[in-house]
Structures are given as C-alpha cells and as structure tokens.
Amino acid sequence: MTDNSPAALILAVDDSESTLEVLRRNLEAAGYRVLTAIGVPEAIALLDEHAVDLVITDLKMPRVSGLDLVRHIRENNRNTEVMMI
C-alpha cells in the first residue's frame, strides 16, 4: 500500500458486540477502514453495498455460521479474502 492509496476495507463479523469493538479499534488503529456486522445476514447486506478487501469472521454463530458466509463470499465476492477466527 502506498501513501496515496486508500486503506483496505475490512469487514469483521461476529455474534459478540464486544469482540467486534475490539477488532474495530485495533484495525482502525493500524490504519484500516472497518465495517462490522453482528451476524451473517448483516454481513451479506454490507458485502452487497461495499467492495470489501478482507472479511474476518467467527466460525460459530447462531443460526447461520461463518462457514456459510465463506461459501457466500466464494460464490459472490471472489476478490474478497477471508480470515476465519
């Protein structure tokens, strides 16, 4: 990343608001732009609206898992990288 290029946009997905807050604070402190989603349906809506560079997602979430989100990303957002925690 050069000084003139925009910071990467990261989407953090977890069912814990406190975990999302910690991720958001740390990533923003490192210079990234950050979106957060409290679950998979909210994450998919954000992915439809924004060109996200990286999704950091929890594996175990109620109703729809992080693995389901990874499948959705692979089918619909092929340029988005994924990190599962």
mmCIF file of C-alpha atoms in Angstrom:
data_model
loop_
_atom_site.group_PDB
_atom_site.id
_atom_site.type_symbol
_atom_site.label_atom_id
_atom_site.label_comp_id
_atom_site.label_asym_id
_atom_site.label_seq_id
_atom_site.Cartn_x
_atom_site.Cartn_y
_atom_site.Cartn_z
ATOM 1 C CA MET A 1 0.000 0.000 0.000
ATOM 2 C CA THR A 2 1.398 3.383 -0.968
ATOM 3 C CA ASP A 3 0.786 6.621 0.878
ATOM 4 C CA ASN A 4 -1.726 7.736 -1.782
ATOM 5 C CA SER A 5 -3.750 4.523 -1.923
ATOM 6 C CA PRO A 6 -6.844 4.125 0.261
ATOM 7 C CA ALA A 7 -6.618 1.851 3.263
ATOM 8 C CA ALA A 8 -8.028 -1.643 2.829
ATOM 9 C CA LEU A 9 -11.659 -2.082 3.823
ATOM 10 C CA ILE A 10 -12.154 -4.902 6.322
ATOM 11 C CA LEU A 11 -15.471 -6.408 7.392
ATOM 12 C CA ALA A 12 -15.444 -8.020 10.847
ATOM 13 C CA VAL A 13 -18.283 -10.464 11.555
ATOM 14 C CA ASP A 14 -19.063 -11.914 14.983
ATOM 15 C CA ASP A 15 -22.070 -12.512 17.217
ATOM 16 C CA SER A 16 -20.328 -10.723 20.105
ATOM 17 C CA GLU A 17 -20.520 -6.930 20.101
ATOM 18 C CA SER A 18 -17.528 -6.695 22.458
ATOM 19 C CA THR A 19 -15.379 -8.792 20.104
ATOM 20 C CA LEU A 20 -16.400 -6.602 17.175
ATOM 21 C CA GLU A 21 -15.487 -3.493 19.142
ATOM 22 C CA VAL A 22 -12.006 -4.835 19.971
ATOM 23 C CA LEU A 23 -11.426 -5.816 16.329
ATOM 24 C CA ARG A 24 -12.674 -2.459 15.056
ATOM 25 C CA ARG A 25 -10.492 -0.445 17.434
ATOM 26 C CA ASN A 26 -7.343 -2.415 16.707
ATOM 27 C CA LEU A 27 -7.804 -2.467 12.945
ATOM 28 C CA GLU A 28 -8.610 1.240 12.771
ATOM 29 C CA ALA A 29 -5.552 1.979 14.931
ATOM 30 C CA ALA A 30 -3.497 0.105 12.320
ATOM 31 C CA GLY A 31 -4.907 2.353 9.594
ATOM 32 C CA TYR A 32 -7.631 0.156 8.095
ATOM 33 C CA ARG A 33 -11.193 1.146 7.296
ATOM 34 C CA VAL A 34 -13.552 -1.178 9.169
ATOM 35 C CA LEU A 35 -17.164 -2.284 8.892
ATOM 36 C CA THR A 36 -18.739 -4.574 11.486
ATOM 37 C CA ALA A 37 -21.657 -6.985 11.307
ATOM 38 C CA ILE A 38 -23.303 -8.767 14.247
ATOM 39 C CA GLY A 39 -24.121 -11.811 12.099
ATOM 40 C CA VAL A 40 -24.120 -13.316 8.632
ATOM 41 C CA PRO A 41 -27.304 -11.669 7.268
ATOM 42 C CA GLU A 42 -25.958 -8.210 8.171
ATOM 43 C CA ALA A 43 -22.556 -9.134 6.685
ATOM 44 C CA ILE A 44 -24.121 -10.189 3.382
ATOM 45 C CA ALA A 45 -26.024 -6.895 3.195
ATOM 46 C CA LEU A 46 -22.773 -4.969 3.744
ATOM 47 C CA LEU A 47 -20.978 -7.064 1.111
ATOM 48 C CA ASP A 48 -23.725 -6.127 -1.359
ATOM 49 C CA GLU A 49 -23.109 -2.420 -0.649
ATOM 50 C CA HIS A 50 -19.309 -2.241 -0.295
ATOM 51 C CA ALA A 51 -16.229 -3.581 -2.090
ATOM 52 C CA VAL A 52 -14.623 -5.279 0.906
ATOM 53 C CA ASP A 53 -10.975 -6.384 0.709
ATOM 54 C CA LEU A 54 -10.999 -8.771 3.676
ATOM 55 C CA VAL A 55 -13.653 -10.436 5.825
ATOM 56 C CA ILE A 56 -12.668 -11.577 9.307
ATOM 57 C CA THR A 57 -15.391 -13.881 10.571
ATOM 58 C CA ASP A 58 -16.151 -16.035 13.562
ATOM 59 C CA LEU A 59 -16.860 -19.678 12.742
ATOM 60 C CA LYS A 60 -19.576 -20.414 15.303
ATOM 61 C CA MET A 61 -22.518 -18.045 15.277
ATOM 62 C CA PRO A 62 -26.203 -18.682 15.931
ATOM 63 C CA ARG A 63 -28.479 -19.651 13.025
ATOM 64 C CA VAL A 64 -26.016 -19.049 10.159
ATOM 65 C CA SER A 65 -22.345 -19.997 10.640
ATOM 66 C CA GLY A 66 -19.177 -18.346 9.453
ATOM 67 C CA LEU A 67 -18.696 -21.277 7.090
ATOM 68 C CA ASP A 68 -21.950 -20.331 5.352
ATOM 69 C CA LEU A 69 -20.610 -16.797 4.998
ATOM 70 C CA VAL A 70 -17.374 -18.102 3.473
ATOM 71 C CA ARG A 71 -19.404 -20.079 0.925
ATOM 72 C CA HIS A 72 -21.407 -16.975 0.050
ATOM 73 C CA ILE A 73 -18.220 -14.919 -0.396
ATOM 74 C CA ARG A 74 -16.597 -17.564 -2.612
ATOM 75 C CA GLU A 75 -19.697 -17.625 -4.829
ATOM 76 C CA ASN A 76 -20.407 -13.882 -4.956
ATOM 77 C CA ASN A 77 -17.342 -11.864 -3.921
ATOM 78 C CA ARG A 78 -14.388 -13.665 -5.455
ATOM 79 C CA ASN A 79 -11.974 -10.754 -4.949
ATOM 80 C CA THR A 80 -12.599 -10.688 -1.200
ATOM 81 C CA GLU A 81 -10.162 -12.534 1.038
ATOM 82 C CA VAL A 82 -11.414 -14.343 4.153
ATOM 83 C CA MET A 83 -9.878 -14.971 7.580
ATOM 84 C CA MET A 84 -11.808 -17.182 9.962
ATOM 85 C CA ILE A 85 -11.326 -16.966 13.733
#
